[in-house]
CSV table of N, CA and C and ligand atoms in Angstrom, one decimal:
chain,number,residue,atom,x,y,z
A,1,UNK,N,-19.9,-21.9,-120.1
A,1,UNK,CA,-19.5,-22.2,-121.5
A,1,UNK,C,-20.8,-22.1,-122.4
A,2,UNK,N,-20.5,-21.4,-123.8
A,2,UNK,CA,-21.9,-21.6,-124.7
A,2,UNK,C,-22.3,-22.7,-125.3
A,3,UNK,N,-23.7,-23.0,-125.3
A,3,UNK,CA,-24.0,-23.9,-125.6
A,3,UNK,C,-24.6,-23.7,-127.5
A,4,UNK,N,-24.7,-24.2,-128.6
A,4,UNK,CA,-25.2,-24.0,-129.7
A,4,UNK,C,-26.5,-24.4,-129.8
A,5,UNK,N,-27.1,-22.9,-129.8
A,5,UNK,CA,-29.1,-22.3,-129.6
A,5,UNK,C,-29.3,-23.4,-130.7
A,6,UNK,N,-28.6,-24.4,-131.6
A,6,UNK,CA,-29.7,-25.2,-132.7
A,6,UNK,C,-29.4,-26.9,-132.4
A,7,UNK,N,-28.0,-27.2,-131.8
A,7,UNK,CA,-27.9,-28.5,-131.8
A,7,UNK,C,-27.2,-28.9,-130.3
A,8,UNK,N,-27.2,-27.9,-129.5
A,8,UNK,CA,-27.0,-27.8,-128.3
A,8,UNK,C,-25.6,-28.5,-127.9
A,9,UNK,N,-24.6,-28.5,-128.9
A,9,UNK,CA,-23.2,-28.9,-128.4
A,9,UNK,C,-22.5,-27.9,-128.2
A,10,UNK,N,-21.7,-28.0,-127.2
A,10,UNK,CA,-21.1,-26.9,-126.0
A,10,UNK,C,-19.8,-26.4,-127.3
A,11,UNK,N,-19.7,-25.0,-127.5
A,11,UNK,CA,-18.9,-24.4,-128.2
A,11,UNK,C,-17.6,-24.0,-127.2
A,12,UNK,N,-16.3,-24.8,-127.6
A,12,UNK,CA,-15.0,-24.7,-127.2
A,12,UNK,C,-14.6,-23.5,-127.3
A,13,UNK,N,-14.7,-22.9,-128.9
A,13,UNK,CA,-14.5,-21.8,-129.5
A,13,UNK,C,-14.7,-21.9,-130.3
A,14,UNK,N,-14.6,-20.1,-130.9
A,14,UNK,CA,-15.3,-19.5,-132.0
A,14,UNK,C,-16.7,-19.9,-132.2
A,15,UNK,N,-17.2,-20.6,-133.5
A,15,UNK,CA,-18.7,-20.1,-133.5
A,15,UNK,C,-19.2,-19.2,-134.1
A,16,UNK,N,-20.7,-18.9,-134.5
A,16,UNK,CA,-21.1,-17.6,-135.3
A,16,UNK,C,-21.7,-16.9,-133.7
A,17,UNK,N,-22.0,-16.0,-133.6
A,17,UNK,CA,-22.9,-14.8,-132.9
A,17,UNK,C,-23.8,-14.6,-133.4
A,18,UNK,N,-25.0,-14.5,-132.7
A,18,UNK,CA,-26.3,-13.7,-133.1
A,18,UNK,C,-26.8,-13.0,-132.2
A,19,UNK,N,-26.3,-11.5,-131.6
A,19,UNK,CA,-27.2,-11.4,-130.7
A,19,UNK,C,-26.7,-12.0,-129.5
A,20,UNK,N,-27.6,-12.6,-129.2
A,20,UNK,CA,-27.3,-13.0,-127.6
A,20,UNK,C,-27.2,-15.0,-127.8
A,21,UNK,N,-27.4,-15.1,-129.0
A,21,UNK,CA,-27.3,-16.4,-129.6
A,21,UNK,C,-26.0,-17.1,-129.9
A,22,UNK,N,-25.9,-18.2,-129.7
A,22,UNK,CA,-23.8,-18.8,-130.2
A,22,UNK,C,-24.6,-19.7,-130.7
A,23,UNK,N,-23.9,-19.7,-132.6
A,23,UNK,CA,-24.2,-21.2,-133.0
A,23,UNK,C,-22.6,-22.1,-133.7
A,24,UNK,N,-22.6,-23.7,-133.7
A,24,UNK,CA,-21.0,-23.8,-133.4
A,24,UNK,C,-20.6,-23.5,-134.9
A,25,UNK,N,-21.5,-23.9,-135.9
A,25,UNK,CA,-21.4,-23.5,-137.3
A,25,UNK,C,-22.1,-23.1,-138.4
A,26,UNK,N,-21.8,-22.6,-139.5
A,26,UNK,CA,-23.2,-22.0,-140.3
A,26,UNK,C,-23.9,-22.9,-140.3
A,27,UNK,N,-24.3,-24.0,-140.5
A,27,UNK,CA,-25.1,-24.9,-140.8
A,27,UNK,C,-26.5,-24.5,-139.8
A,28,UNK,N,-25.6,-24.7,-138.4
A,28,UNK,CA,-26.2,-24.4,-137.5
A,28,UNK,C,-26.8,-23.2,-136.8
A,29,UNK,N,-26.1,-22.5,-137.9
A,29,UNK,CA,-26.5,-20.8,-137.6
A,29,UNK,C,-27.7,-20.4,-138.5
A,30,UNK,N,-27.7,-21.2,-139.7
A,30,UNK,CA,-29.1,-21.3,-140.5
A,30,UNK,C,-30.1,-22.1,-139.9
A,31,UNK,N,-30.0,-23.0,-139.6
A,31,UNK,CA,-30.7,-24.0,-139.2
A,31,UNK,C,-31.7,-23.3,-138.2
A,32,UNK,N,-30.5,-23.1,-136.9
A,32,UNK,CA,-31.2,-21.9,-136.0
A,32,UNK,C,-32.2,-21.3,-136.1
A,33,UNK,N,-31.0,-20.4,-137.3
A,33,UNK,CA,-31.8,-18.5,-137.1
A,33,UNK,C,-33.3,-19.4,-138.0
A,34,UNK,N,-33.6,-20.1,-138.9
A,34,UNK,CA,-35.2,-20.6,-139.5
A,34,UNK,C,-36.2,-21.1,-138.4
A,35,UNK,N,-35.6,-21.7,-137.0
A,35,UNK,CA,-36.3,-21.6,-136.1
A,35,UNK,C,-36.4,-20.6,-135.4
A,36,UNK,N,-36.0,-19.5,-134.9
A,36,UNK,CA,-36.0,-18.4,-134.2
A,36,UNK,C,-37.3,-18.3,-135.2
A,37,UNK,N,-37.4,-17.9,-136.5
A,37,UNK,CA,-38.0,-17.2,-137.1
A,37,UNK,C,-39.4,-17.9,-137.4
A,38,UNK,N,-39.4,-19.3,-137.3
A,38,UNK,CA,-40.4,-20.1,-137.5
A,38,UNK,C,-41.3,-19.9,-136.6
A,39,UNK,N,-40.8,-19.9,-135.7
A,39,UNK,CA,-41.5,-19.4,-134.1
A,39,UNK,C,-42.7,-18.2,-134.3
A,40,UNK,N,-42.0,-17.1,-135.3
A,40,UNK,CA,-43.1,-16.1,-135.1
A,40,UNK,C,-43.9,-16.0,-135.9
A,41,UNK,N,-43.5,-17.2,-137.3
A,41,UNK,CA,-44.8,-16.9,-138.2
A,41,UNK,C,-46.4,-17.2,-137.5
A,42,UNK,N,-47.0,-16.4,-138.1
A,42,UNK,CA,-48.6,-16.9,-137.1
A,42,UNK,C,-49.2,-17.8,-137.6
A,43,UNK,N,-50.3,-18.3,-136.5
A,43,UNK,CA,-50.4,-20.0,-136.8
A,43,UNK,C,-51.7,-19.7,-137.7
A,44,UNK,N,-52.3,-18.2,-138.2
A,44,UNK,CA,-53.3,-18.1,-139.1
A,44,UNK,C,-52.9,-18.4,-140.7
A,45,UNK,N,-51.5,-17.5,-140.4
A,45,UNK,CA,-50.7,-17.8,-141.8
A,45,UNK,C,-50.0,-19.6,-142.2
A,46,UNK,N,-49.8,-20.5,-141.1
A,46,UNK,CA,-49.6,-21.6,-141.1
A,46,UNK,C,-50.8,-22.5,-142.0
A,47,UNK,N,-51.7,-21.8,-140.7
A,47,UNK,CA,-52.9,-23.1,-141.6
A,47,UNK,C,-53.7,-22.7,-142.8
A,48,UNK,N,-53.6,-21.6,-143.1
A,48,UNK,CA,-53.9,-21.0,-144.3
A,48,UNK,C,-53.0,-21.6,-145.6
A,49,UNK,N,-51.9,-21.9,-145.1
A,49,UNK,CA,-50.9,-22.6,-146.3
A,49,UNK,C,-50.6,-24.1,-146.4
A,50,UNK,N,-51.5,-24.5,-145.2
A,50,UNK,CA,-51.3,-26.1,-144.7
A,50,UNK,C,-52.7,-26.6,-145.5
A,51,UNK,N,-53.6,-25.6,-145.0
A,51,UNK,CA,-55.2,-26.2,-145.8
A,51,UNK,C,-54.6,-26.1,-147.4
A,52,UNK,N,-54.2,-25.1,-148.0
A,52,UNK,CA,-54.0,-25.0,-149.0
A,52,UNK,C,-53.2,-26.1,-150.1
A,53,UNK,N,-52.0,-26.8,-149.2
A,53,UNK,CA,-51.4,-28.2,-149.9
A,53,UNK,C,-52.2,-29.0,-149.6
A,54,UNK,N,-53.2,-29.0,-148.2
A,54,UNK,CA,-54.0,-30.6,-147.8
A,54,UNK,C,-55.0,-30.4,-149.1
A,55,UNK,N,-55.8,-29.4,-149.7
A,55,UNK,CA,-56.7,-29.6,-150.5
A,55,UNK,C,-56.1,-29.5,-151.9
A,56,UNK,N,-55.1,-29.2,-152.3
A,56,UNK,CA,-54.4,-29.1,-153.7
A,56,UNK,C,-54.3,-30.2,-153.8
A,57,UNK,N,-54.0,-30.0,-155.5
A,57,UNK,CA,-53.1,-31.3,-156.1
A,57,UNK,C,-52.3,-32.3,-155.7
A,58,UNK,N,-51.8,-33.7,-156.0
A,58,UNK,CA,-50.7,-33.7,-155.6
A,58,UNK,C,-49.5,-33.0,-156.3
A,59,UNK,N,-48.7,-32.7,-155.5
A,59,UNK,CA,-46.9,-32.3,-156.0
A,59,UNK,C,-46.1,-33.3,-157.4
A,60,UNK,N,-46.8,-34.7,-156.8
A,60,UNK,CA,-46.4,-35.7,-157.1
A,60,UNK,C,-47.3,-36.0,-158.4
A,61,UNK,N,-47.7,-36.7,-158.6
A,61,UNK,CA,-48.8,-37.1,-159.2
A,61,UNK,C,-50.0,-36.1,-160.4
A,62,UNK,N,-50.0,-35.2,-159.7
A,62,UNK,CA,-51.1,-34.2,-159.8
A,62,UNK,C,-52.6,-34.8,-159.4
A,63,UNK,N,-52.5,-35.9,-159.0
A,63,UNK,CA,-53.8,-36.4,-159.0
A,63,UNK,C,-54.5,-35.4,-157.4
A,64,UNK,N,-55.8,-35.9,-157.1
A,64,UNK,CA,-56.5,-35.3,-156.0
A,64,UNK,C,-56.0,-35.9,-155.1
A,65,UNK,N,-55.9,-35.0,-153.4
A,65,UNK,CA,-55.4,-34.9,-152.4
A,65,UNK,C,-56.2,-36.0,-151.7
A,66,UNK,N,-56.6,-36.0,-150.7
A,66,UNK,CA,-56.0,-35.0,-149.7
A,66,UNK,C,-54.4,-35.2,-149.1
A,67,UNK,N,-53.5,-33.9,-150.1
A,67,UNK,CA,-52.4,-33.9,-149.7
A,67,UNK,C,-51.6,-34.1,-148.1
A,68,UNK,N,-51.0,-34.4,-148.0
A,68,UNK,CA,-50.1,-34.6,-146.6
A,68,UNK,C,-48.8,-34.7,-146.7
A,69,UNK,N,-48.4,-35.0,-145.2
A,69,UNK,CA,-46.8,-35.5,-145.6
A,69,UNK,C,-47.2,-36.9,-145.0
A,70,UNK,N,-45.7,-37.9,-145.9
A,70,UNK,CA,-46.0,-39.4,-146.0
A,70,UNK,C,-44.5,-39.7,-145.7
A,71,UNK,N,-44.4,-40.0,-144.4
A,71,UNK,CA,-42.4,-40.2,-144.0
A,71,UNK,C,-42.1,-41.6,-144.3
A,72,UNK,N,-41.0,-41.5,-145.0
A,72,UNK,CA,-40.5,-42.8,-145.9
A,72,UNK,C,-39.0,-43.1,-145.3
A,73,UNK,N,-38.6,-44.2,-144.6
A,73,UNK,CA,-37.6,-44.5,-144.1
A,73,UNK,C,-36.4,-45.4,-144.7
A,74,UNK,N,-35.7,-45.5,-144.6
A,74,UNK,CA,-34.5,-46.2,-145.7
A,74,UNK,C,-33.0,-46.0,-144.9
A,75,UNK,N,-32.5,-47.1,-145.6
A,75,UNK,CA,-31.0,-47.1,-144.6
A,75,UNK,C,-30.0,-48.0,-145.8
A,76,UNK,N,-29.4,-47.8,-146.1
A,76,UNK,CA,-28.1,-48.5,-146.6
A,76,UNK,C,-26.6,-48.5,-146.4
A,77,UNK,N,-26.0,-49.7,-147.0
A,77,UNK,CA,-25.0,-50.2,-146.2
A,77,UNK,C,-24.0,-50.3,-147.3
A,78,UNK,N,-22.5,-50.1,-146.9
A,78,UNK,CA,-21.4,-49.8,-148.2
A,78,UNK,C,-20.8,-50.2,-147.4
A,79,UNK,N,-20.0,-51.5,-147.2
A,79,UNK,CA,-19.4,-52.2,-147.1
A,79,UNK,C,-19.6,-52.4,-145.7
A,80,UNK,N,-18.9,-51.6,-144.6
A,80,UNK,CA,-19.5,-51.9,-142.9
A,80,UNK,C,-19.9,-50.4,-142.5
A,81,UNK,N,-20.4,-49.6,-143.2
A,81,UNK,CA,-21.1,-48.1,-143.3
A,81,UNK,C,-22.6,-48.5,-143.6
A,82,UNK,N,-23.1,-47.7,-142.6
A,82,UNK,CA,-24.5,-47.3,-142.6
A,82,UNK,C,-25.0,-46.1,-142.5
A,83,UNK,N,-25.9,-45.9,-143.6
A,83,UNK,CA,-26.4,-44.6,-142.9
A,83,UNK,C,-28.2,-44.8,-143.5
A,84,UNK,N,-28.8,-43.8,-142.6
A,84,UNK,CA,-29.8,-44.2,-142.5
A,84,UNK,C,-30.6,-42.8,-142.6
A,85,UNK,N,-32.1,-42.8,-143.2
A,85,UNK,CA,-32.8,-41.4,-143.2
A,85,UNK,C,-34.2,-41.5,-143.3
A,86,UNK,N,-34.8,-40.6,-142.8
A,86,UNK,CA,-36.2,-40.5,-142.5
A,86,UNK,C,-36.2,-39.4,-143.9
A,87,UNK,N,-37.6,-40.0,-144.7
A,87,UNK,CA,-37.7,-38.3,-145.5
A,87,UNK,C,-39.1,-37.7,-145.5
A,88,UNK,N,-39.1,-37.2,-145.4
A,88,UNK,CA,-40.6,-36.5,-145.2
A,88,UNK,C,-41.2,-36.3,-146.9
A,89,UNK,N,-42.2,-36.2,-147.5
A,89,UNK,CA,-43.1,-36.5,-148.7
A,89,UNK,C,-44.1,-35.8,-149.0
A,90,UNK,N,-44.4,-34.4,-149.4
A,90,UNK,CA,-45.7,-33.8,-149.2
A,90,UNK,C,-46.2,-34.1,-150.5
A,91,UNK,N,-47.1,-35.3,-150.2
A,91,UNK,CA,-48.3,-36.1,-151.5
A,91,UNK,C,-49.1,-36.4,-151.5
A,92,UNK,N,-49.5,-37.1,-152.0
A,92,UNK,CA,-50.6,-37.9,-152.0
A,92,UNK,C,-50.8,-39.0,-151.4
A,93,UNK,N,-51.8,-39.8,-150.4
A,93,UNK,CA,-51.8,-41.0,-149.5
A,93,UNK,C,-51.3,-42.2,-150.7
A,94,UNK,N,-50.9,-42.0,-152.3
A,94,UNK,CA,-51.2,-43.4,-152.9
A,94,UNK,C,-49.4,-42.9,-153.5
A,95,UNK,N,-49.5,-41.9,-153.4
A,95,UNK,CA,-47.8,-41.7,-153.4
A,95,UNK,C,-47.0,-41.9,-152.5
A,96,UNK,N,-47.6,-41.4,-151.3
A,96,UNK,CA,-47.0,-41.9,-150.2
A,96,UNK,C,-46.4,-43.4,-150.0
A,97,UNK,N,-47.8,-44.1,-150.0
A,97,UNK,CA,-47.6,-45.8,-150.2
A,97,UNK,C,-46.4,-46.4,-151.3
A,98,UNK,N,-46.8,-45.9,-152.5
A,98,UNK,CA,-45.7,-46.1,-153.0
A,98,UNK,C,-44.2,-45.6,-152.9
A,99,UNK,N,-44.0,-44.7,-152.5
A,99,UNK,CA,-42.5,-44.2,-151.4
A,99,UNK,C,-42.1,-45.3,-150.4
A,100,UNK,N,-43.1,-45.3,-149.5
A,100,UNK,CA,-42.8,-46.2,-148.3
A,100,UNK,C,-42.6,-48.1,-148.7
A,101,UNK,N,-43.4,-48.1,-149.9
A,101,UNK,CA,-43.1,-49.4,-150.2
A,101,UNK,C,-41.7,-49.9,-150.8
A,102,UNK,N,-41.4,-49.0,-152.0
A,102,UNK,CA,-40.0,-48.8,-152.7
A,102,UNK,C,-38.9,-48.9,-151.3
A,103,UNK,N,-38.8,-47.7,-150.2
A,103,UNK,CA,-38.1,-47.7,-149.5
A,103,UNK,C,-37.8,-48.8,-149.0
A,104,UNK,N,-38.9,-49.2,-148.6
A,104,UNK,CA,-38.6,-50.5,-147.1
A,104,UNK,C,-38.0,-51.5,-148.1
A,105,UNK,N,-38.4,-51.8,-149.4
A,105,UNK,CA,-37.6,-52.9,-150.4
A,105,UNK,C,-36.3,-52.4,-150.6
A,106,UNK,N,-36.0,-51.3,-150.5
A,106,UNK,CA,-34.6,-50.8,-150.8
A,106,UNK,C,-34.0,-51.2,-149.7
A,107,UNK,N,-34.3,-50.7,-148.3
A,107,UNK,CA,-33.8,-51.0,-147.3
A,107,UNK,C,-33.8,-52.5,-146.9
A,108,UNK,N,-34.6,-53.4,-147.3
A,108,UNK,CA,-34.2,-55.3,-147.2
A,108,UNK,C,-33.3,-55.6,-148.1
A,109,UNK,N,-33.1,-54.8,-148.9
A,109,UNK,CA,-32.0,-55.3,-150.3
A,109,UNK,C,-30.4,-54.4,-149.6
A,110,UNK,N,-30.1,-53.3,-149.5
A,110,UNK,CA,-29.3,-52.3,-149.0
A,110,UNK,C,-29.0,-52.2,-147.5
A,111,UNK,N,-29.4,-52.8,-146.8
A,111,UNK,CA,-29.7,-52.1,-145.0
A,111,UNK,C,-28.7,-53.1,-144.5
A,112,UNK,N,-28.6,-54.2,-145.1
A,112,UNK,CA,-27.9,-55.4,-143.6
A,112,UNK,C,-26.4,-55.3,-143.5
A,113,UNK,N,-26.1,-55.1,-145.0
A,113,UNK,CA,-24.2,-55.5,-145.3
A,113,UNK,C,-23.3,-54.4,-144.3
A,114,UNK,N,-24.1,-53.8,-143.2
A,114,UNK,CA,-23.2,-53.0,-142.5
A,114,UNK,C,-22.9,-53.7,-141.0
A,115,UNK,N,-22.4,-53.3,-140.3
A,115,UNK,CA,-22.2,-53.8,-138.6
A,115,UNK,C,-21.7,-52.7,-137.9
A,116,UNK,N,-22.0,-52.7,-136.9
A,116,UNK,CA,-23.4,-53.3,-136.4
A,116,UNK,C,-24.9,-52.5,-136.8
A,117,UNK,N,-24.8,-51.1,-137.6
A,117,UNK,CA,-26.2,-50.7,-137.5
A,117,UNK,C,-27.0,-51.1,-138.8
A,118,UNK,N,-26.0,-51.4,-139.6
A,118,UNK,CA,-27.2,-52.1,-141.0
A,118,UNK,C,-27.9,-52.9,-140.1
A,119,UNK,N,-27.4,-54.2,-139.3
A,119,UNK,CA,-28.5,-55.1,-138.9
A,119,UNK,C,-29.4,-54.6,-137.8
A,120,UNK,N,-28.9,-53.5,-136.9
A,120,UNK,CA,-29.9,-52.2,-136.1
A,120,UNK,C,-30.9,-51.7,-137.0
A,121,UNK,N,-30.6,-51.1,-138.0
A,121,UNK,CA,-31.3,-49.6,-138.4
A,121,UNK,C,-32.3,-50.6,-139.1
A,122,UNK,N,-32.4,-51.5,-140.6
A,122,UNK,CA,-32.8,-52.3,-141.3
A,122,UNK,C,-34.2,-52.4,-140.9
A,123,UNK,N,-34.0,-53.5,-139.7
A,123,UNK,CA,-35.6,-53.8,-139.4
A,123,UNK,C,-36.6,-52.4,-139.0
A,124,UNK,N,-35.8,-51.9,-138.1
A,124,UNK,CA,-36.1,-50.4,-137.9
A,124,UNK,C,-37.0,-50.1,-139.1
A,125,UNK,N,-36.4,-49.4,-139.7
A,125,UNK,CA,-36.2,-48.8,-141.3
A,125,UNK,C,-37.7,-48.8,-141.7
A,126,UNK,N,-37.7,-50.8,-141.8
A,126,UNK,CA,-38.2,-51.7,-142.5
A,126,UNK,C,-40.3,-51.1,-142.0
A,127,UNK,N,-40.1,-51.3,-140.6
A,127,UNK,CA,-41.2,-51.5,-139.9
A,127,UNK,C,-41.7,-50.3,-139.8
A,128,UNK,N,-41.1,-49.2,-139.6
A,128,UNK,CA,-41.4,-47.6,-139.8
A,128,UNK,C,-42.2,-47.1,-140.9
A,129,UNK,N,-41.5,-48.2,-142.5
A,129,UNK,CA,-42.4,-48.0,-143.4
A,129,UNK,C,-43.7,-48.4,-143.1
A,130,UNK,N,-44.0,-49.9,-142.8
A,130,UNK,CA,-45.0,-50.8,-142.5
A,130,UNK,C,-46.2,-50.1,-141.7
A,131,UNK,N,-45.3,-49.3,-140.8
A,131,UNK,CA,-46.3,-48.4,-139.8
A,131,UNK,C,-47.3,-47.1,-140.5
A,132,UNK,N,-45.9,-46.9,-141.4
A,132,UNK,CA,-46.5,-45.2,-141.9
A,132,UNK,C,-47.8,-46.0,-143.4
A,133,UNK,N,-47.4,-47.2,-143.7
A,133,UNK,CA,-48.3,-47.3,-144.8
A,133,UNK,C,-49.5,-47.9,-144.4
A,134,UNK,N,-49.6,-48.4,-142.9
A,134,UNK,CA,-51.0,-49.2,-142.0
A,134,UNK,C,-51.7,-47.7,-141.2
A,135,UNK,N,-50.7,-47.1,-141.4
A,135,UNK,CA,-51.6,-45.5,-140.4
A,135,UNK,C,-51.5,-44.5,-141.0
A,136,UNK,N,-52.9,-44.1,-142.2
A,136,UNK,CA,-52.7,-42.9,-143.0
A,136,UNK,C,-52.6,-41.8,-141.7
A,137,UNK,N,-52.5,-40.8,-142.1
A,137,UNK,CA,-52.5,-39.7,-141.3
A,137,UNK,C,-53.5,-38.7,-141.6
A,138,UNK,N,-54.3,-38.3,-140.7
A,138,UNK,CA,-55.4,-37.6,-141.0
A,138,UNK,C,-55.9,-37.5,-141.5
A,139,UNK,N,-57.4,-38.1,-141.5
A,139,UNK,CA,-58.3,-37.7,-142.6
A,139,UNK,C,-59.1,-36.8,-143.1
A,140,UNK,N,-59.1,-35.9,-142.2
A,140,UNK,CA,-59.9,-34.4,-142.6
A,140,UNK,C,-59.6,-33.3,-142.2
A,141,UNK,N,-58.6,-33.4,-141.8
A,141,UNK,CA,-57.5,-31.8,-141.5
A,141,UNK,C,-56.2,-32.2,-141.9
A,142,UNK,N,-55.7,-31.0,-142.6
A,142,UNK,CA,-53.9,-31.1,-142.6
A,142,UNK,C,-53.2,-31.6,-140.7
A,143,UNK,N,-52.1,-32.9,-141.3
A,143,UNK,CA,-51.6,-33.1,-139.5
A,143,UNK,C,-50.7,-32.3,-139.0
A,144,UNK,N,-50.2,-32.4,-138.2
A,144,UNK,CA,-49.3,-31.3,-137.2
A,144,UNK,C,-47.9,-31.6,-138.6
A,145,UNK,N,-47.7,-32.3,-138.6
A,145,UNK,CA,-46.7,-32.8,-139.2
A,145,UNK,C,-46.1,-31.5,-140.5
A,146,UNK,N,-47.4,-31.6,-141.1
A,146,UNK,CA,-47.3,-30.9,-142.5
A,146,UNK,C,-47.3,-29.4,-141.9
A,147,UNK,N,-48.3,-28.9,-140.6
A,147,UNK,CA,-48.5,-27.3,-140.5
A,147,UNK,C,-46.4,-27.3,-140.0
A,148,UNK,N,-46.0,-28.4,-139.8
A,148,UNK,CA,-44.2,-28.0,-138.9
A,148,UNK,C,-43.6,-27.8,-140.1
A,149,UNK,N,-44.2,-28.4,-141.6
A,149,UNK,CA,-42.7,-28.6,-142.5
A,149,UNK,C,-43.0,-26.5,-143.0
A,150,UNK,N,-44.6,-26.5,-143.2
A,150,UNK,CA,-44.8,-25.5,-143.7
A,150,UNK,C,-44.5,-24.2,-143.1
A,151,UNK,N,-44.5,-24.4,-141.8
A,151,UNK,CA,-43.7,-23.4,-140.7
A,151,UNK,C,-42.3,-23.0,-141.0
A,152,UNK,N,-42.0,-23.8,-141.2
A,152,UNK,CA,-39.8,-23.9,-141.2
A,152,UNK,C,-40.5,-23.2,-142.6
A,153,UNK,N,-40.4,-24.3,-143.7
A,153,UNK,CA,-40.7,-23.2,-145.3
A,153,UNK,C,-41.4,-21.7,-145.4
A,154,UNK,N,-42.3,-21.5,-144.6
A,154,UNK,CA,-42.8,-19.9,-144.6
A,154,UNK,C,-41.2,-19.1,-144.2
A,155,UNK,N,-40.7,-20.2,-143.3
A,155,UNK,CA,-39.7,-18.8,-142.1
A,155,UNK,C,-38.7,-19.0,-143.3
A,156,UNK,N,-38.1,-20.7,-144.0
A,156,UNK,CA,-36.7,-20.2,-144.9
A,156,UNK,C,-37.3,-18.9,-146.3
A,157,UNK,N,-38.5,-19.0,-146.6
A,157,UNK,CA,-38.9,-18.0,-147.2
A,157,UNK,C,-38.3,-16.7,-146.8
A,158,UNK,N,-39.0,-16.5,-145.6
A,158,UNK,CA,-39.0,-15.1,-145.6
A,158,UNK,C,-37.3,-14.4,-145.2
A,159,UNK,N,-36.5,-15.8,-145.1
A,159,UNK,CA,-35.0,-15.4,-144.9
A,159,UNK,C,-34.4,-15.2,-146.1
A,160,UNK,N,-35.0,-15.6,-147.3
A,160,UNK,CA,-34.4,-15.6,-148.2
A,160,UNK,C,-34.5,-14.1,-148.9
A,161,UNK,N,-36.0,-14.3,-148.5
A,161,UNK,CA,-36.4,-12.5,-149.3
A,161,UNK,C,-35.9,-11.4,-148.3
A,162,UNK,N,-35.0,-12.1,-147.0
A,162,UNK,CA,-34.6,-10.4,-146.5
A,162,UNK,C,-36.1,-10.0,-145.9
A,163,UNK,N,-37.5,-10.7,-145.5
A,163,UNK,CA,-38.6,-9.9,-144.9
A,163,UNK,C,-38.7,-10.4,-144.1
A,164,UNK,N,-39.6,-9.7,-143.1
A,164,UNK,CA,-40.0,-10.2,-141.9
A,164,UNK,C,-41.0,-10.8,-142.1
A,165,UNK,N,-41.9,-11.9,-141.5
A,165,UNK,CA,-43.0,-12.4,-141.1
A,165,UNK,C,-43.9,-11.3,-141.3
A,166,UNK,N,-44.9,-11.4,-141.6
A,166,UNK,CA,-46.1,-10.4,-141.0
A,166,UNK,C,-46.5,-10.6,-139.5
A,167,UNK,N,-47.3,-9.5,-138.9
A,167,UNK,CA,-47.3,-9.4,-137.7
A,167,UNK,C,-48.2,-10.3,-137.0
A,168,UNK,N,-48.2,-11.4,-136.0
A,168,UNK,CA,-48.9,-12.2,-135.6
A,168,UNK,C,-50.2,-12.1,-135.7
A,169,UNK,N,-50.8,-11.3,-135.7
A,169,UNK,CA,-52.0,-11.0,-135.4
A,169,UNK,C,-52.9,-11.0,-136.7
A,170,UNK,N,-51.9,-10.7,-138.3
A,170,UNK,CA,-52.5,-10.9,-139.7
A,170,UNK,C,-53.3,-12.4,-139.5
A,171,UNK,N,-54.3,-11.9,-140.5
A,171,UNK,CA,-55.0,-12.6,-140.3
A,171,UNK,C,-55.7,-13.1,-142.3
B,1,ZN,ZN1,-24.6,-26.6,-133.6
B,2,ZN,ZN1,-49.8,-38.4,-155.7
């Protein structure tokens, strides 16, 4: 039986086709096909566009970098529903902080009124902030983190414009 090449749940039936690929739905068939394609951007064209946000502006702010990504955690609760999200942030270390700070207060105010994962996810949440705002991330190269978001964005790029990657070896 096929398994789905993006979230690996066994397809009953139907599904898209790609090739030699089964995914169980578009979501998943995008999702996918940006990793198939992420895969072949080259890692010269990666860090070429990774140095390029670590030394820019911020997005945010405009103020001076060194840009990164700053993952900001949060979880809220609507009545005995919870749901919960990681978000990724490409800013500035003092944007960052303030993301992660906002969140984790949103998440002690929002996170508990669910059962059972408000009172799961919450401290979670809470301490994830705490971590990401006690451990900047890199201080003198773009982290793995940022060259992954900028990989997937080069590949949804070049799905959108219909091109291929340039050839690994561009330089
Ligand atoms: Zn799937
Ligand atoms: Zn900023």
């Amino acid at each position: 039986m096929a398994a789905c090449a993006y979230c690996g749940t066994t397809i009953l039936f139907g599904g898209i086709k790609d090739d030699d690929l089964r995914f169980c739905n578009d979501e998943c068939f995008e999702n996918g096909y940006a990793l198939v394609i992420a895969r072949s951007v080259s890692d010269n064209v990666v860090k070429r566009e990774a140095n390029k946000i670590y030394n820019g502006a911020c997005p945010k702010c405009q103020g001076i970098g060194p840009v990164d990504v700053h993952v900001s955690h949060r979880v809220y609760s609507v009545l005995l529903y919870s749901s919960w999200s990681s978000i990724p942030n490409i800013c500035c270390r003092s944007c960052g902080l303030k993301s992660q700070a906002s969140n984790a207060l949103f998440s002690l105010f929002c996170g508990w009124w669910g059962f059972p994962y408000g009172l799961i996810m919450t401290p979670i949440q809470i301490v994830r902030n705490i971590f990401g705002m006690a451990r900047p991330p890199e201080e003198f190269a773009p982290s793995e983190k940022l060259e992954n978001l900028v990989r997937i964005d080069l590949a949804t790029q070049y799905i959108e414009e219909k091109s291929m990657p340039p050839p690994v070896n561009d330089v």
